[in-house]
Short mmCIF file of C-alpha atoms in Angstrom, two decimals:
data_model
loop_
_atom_site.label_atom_id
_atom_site.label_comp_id
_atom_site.label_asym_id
_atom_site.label_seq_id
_atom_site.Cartn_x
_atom_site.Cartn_y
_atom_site.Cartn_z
CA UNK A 65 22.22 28.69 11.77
CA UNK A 66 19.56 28.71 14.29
CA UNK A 67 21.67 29.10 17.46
CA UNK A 68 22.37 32.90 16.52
CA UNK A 69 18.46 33.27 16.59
CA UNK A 70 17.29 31.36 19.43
CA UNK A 71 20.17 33.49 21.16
CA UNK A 72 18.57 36.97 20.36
CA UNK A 73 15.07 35.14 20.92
CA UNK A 74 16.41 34.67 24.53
CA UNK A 75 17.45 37.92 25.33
CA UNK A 76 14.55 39.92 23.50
CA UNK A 77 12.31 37.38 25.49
CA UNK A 78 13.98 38.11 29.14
CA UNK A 79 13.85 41.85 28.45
CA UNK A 80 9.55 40.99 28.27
CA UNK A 81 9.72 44.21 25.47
CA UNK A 82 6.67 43.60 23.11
CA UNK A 83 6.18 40.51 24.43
CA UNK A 84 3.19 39.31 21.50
CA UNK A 85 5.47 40.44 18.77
CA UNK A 86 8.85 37.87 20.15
CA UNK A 87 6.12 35.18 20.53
CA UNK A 88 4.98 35.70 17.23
CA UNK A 89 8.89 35.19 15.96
CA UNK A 90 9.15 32.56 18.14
CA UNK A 91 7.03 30.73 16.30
CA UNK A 92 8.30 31.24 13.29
CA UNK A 93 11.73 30.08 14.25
CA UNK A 94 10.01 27.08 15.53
CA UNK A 95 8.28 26.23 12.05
CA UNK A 96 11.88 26.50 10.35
CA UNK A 97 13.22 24.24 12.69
CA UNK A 98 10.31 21.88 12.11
CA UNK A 99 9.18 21.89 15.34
CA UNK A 100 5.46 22.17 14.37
CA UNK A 101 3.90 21.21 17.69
CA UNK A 102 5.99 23.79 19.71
CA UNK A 103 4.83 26.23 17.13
CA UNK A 104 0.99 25.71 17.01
CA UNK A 105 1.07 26.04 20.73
CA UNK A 106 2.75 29.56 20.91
CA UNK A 107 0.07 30.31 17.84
CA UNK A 108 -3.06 28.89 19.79
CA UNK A 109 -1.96 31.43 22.66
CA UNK A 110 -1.29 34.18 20.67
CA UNK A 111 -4.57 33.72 18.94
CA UNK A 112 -6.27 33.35 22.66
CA UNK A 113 -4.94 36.45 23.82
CA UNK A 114 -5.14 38.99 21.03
CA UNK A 115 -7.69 37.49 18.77
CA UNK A 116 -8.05 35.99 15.26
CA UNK A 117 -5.30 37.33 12.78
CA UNK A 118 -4.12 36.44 9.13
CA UNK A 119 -0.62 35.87 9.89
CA UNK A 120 -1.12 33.49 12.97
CA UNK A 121 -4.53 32.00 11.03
CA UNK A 122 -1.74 31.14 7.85
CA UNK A 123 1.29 30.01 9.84
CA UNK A 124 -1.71 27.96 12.38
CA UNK A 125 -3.01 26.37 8.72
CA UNK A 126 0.35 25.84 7.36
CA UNK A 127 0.89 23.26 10.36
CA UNK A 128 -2.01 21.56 9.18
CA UNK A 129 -0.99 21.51 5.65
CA UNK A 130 2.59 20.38 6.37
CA UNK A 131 0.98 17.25 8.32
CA UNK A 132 -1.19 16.44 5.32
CA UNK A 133 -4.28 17.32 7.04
CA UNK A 134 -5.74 19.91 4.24
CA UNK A 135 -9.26 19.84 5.89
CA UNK A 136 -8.26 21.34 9.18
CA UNK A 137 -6.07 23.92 7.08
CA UNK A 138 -8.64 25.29 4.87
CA UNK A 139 -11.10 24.89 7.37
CA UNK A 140 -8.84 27.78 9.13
CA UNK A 141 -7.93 29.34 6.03
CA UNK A 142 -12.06 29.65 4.87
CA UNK A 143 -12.22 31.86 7.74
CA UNK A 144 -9.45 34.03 7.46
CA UNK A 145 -10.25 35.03 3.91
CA UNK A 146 -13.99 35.75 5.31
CA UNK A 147 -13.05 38.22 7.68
CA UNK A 148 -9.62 39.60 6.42
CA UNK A 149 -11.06 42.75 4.21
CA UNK A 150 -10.54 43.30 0.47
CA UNK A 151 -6.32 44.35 0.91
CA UNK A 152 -5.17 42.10 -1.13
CA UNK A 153 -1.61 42.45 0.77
CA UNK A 154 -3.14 41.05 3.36
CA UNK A 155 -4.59 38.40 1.96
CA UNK A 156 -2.19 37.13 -0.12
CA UNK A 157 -0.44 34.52 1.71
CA UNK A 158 -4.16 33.08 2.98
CA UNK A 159 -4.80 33.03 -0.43
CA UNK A 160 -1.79 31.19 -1.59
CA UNK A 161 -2.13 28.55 0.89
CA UNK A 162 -5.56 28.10 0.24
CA UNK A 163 -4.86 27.41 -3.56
CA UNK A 164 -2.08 25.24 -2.43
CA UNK A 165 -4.49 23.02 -0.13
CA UNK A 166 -6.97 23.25 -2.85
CA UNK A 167 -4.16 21.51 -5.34
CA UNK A 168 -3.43 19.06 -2.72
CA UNK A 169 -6.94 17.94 -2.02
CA UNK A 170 -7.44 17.77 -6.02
CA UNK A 171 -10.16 20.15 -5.44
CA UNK A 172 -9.65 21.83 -8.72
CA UNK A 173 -12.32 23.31 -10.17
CA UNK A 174 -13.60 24.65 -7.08
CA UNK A 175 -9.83 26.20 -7.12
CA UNK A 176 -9.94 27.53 -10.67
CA UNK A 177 -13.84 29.73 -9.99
CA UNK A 178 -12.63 30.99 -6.77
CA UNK A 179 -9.34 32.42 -8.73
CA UNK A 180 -11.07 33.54 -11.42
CA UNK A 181 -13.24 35.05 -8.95
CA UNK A 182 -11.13 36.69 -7.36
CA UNK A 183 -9.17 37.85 -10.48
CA UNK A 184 -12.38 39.52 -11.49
CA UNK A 185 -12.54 41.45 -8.12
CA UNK A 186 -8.92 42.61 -8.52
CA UNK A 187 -8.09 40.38 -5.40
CA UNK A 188 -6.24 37.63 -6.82
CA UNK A 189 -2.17 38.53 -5.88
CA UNK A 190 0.75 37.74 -7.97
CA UNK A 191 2.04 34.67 -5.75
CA UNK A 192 -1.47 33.13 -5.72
CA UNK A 193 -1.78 33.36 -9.26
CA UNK A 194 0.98 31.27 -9.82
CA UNK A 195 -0.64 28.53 -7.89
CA UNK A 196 -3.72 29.04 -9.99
CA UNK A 197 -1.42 28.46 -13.22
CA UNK A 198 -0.57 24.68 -12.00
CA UNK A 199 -4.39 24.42 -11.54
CA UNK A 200 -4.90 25.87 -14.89
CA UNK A 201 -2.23 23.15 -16.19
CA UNK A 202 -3.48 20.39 -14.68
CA UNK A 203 -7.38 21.06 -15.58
CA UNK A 204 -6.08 21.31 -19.01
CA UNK A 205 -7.07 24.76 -19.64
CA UNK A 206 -3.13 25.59 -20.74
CA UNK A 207 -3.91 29.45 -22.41
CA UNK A 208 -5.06 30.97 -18.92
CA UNK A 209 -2.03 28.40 -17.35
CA UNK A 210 0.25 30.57 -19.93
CA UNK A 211 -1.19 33.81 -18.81
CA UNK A 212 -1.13 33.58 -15.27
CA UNK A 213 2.23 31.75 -15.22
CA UNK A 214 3.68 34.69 -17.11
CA UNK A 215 2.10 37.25 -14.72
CA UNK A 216 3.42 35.63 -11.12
CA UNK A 217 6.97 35.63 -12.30
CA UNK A 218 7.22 39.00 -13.49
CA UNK A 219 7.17 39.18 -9.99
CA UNK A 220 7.91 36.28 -8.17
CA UNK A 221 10.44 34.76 -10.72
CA UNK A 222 11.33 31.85 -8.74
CA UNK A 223 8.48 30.41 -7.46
CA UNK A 224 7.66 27.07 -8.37
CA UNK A 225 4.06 26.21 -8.98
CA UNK A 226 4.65 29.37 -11.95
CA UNK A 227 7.81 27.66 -12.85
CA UNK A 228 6.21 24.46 -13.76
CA UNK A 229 3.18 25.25 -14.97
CA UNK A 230 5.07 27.91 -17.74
CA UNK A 231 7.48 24.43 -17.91
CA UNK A 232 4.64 22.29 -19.18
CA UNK A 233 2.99 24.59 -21.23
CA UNK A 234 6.41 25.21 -22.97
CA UNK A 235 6.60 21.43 -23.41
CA UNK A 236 3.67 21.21 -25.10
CA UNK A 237 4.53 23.88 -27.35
CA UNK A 238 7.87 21.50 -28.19
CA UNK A 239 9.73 24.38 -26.88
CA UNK A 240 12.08 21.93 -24.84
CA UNK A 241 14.67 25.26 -24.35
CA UNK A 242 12.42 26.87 -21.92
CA UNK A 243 10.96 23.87 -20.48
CA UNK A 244 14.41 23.02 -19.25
CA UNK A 245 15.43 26.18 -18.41
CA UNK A 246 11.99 26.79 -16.12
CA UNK A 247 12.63 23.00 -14.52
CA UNK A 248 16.10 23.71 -13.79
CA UNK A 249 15.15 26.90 -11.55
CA UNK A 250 12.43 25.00 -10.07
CA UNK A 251 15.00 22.49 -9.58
CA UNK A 252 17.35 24.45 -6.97
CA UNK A 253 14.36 25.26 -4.84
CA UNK A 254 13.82 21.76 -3.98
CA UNK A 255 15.95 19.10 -5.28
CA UNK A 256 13.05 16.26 -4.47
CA UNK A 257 10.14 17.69 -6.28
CA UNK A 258 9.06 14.47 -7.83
CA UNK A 259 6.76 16.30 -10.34
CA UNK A 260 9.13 19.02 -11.10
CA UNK A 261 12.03 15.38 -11.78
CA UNK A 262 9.56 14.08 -13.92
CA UNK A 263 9.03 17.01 -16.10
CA UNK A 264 13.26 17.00 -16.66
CA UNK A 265 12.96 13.73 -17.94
CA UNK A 266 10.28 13.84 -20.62
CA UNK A 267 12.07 17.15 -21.10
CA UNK A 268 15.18 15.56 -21.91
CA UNK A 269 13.06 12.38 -23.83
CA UNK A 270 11.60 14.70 -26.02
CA UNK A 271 14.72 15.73 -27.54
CA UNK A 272 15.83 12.17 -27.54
CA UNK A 273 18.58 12.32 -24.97
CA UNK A 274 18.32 9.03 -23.33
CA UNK A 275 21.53 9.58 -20.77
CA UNK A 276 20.30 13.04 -19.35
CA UNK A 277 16.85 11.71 -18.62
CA UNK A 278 17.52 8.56 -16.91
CA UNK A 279 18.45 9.93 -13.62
CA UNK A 280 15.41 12.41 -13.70
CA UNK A 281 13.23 9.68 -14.42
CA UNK A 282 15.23 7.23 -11.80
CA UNK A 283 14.33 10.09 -9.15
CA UNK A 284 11.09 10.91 -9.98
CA UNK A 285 9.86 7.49 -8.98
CA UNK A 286 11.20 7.43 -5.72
CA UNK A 287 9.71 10.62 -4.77
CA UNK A 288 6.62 10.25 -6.74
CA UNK A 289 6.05 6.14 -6.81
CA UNK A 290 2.48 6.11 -7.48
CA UNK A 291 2.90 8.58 -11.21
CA UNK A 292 1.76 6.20 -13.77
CA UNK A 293 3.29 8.29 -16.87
CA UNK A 294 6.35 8.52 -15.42
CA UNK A 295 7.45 4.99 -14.47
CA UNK A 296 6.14 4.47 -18.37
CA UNK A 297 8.41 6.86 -19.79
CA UNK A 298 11.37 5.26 -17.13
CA UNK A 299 10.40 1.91 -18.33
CA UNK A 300 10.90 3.46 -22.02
CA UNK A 301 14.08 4.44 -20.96
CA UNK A 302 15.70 1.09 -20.19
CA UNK A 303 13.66 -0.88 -23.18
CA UNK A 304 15.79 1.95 -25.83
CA UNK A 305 18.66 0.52 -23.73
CA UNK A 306 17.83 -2.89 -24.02
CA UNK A 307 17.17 -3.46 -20.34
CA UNK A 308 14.39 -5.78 -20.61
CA UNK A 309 14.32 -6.44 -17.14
CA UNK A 310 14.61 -3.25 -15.64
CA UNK A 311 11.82 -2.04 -18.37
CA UNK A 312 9.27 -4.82 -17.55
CA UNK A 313 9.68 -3.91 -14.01
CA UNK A 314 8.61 -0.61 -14.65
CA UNK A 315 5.86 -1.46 -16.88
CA UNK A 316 4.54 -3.64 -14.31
CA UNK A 317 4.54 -1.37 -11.48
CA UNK A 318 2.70 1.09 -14.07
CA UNK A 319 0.18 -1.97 -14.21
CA UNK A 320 -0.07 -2.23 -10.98
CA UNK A 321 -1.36 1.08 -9.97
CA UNK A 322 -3.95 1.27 -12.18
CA UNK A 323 -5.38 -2.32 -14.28
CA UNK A 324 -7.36 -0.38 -16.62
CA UNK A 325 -4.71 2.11 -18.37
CA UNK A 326 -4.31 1.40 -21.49
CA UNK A 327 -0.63 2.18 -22.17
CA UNK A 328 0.56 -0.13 -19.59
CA UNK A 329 -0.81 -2.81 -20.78
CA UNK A 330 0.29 -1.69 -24.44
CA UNK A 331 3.82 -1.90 -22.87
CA UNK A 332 3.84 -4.84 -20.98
CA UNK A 333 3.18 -6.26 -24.76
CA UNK A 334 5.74 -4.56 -26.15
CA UNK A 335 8.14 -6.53 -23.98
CA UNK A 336 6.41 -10.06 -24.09
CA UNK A 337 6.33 -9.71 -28.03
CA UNK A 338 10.10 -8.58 -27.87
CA UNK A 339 10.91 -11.57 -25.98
CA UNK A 340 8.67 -14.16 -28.63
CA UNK A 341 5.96 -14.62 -25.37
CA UNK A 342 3.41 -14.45 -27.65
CA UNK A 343 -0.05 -15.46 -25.83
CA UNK A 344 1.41 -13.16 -23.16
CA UNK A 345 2.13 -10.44 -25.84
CA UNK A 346 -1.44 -11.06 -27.66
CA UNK A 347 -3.67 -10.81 -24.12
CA UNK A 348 -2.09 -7.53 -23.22
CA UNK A 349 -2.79 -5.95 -26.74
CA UNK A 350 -6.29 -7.30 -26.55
CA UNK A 351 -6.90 -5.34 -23.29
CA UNK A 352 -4.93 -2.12 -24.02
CA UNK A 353 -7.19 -1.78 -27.35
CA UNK A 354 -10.35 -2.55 -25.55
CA UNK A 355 -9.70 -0.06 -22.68
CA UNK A 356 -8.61 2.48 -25.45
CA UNK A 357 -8.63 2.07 -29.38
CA UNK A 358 -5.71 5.01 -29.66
CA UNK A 359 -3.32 3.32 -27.27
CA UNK A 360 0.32 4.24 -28.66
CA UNK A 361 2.27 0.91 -27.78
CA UNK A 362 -0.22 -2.23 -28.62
CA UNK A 363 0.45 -1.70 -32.44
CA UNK A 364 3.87 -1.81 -31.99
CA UNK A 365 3.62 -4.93 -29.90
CA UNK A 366 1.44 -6.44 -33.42
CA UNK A 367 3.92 -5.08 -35.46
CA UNK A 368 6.93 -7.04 -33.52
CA UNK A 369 4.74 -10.49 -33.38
CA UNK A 370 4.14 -9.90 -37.38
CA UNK A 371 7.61 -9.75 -38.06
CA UNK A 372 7.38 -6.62 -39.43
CA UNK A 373 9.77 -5.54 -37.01
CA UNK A 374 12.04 -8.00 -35.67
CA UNK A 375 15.40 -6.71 -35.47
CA UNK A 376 16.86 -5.04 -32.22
CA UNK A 377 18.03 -1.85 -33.73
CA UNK A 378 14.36 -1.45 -35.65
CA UNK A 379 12.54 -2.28 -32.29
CA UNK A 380 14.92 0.18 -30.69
CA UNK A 381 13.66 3.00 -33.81
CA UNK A 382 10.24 2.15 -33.09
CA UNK A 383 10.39 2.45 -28.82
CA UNK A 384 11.47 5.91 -29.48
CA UNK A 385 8.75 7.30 -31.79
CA UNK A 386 6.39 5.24 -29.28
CA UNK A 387 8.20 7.50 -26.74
CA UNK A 388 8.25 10.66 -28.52
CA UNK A 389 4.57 10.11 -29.32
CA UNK A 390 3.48 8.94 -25.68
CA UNK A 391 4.72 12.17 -23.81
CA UNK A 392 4.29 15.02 -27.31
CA UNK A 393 1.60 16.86 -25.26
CA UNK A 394 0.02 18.30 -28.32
#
């Protein structure tokens, strides 16, 4: 695919025609090929010889934010949206890497005012807000998530951050339909989301169907390891299917990550009352009530060390309401 364009690259370059503008593209085919440092090089000239500009300011910070480095990136991108006026075609793609940097750095309510902000001022574009809707979502605010969700793909009705944010606002409206049908377009835009994975899976949990969640879940780990919820709602998974194993494994790497959440440690009893451990099984419901007196899974631990409960297919009944209960959003 590239060849063809680093062929007409070569000749428009030899011909020395608008020299700025092939350097420009040249950089560009560099960033699709991944070739970051080649790219920032033929940037840092450009910039030397004809001055700051919002195109080689974004495609400079998006180096930065594809190495992780969200600091130097907004650091750039601060600047640009200084001294780029009020078009807000021009500062649209500043302003969506900004808010994407913003996410990253978990810098979100200084995210949320600046989009609001800028909303106010008639400045905010359609792609940007659709980064501002995940912000929304994940601040918890999930009306304005709704809203500005809605707006970005009127216009941009594949773009991701829009897609999952409308996703888990749908979810938590038990409207599993367009949850899956958001997730599924998100889906084909990159296959190793982990966030976008994990969303499938409680998708598919919700509605109770075990088989077409497993592999979401089974993904989502590797390419999210360190989500609590979701190696909870894996470890779920393989408890409904009697995989004690494979369930405590989960609900100890859960642990693991953080000692002071609750539902792990509500889990972790689960499976030491299912298999009779009781001191195990009573320590772990001690400390998941302590750290939080509404914690979903230590009662069902009690109940299974009462006796009320002591038959697989009842244990099995009572994992899934635990389930359905642990990821109903509302």
């Amino acid at each position: 695919m590239f060849s063809k364009a680093e062929q007409f690259l070569a000749v428009a370059q030899s011909r020395q025609t608008d020299a700025a503008a092939w350097q420009f593209r040249a950089s560009n085919l560099y960033l699709a090929q991944g070739r970051l440092q080649d790219a920032q090089v033929v940037l840092i000239g450009l910039e030397e010889l004809q001055g700051p500009h919002p195109s080689i300011i974004h495609n400079l910070a998006y180096i930065y934010f594809q190495k992780n480095d969200f600091t130097a990136a907004l650091a750039l991108l601060d600047k640009g949206l200084n001294d780029t006026g009020n078009n807000v075609q021009d500062i649209s793609q500043l302003q969506v890497l900004w808010l994407r940097c913003m996410h990253r750095s978990l810098k979100l309510e200084e995210a949320l005012e600046y989009a609001l902000q800028q909303q106010k001022l008639n400045r905010l574009s359609d792609q940007a807000t659709g980064i501002a809707s995940l912000v929304a979502v994940d601040l918890g605010n999930m009306e304005l998530a709704a809203t500005w969700a809605r707006q970005a793909l009127e216009s941009h009705p594949e773009q991701v951050e829009a897609l999952v944010a409308n996703a888990t606002v749908a979810l938590a409206q038990k409207n599993t339909d367009l949850s899956r049908e958001c997730l599924l377009r998100a889906l084909t835009k990159n296959a190793t989301d982990g966030r976008v994975l994990s969303l499938l899976g409680f998708t598919e949990m919700y509605d109770m169907k075990i088989d077409q969640a497993l592999p979401y879940l089974q993904d989502a780990v590797v390419y999210m390891p360190k989500h609590i919820g979701t190696h909870l709602g894996l470890g779920w998974l393989y408890f409904i299917q009697r995989d004690l194993d494979a369930a405590s494994a989960e609900f100890e790497t859960a642990l693991a990550l953080d000692r002071n959440f609750s539902e792990s440690h509500g889990a972790i009893a689960v499976i030491a009352a299912t298999q009779n451990q009781i001191e195990k099984a009573e320590q772990h419901i001690e400390l998941a009530l302590r750290l939080d007196k509404s914690n979903f899974s230590a009662p069902y631990a009690q109940a299974i060390l009462s006796g009320e409960t002591n038959d697989a297919e009842a244990i099995k009944r009572l994992a899934q309401r635990l389930m359905k209960n642990r990821f109903d959003t509302n």
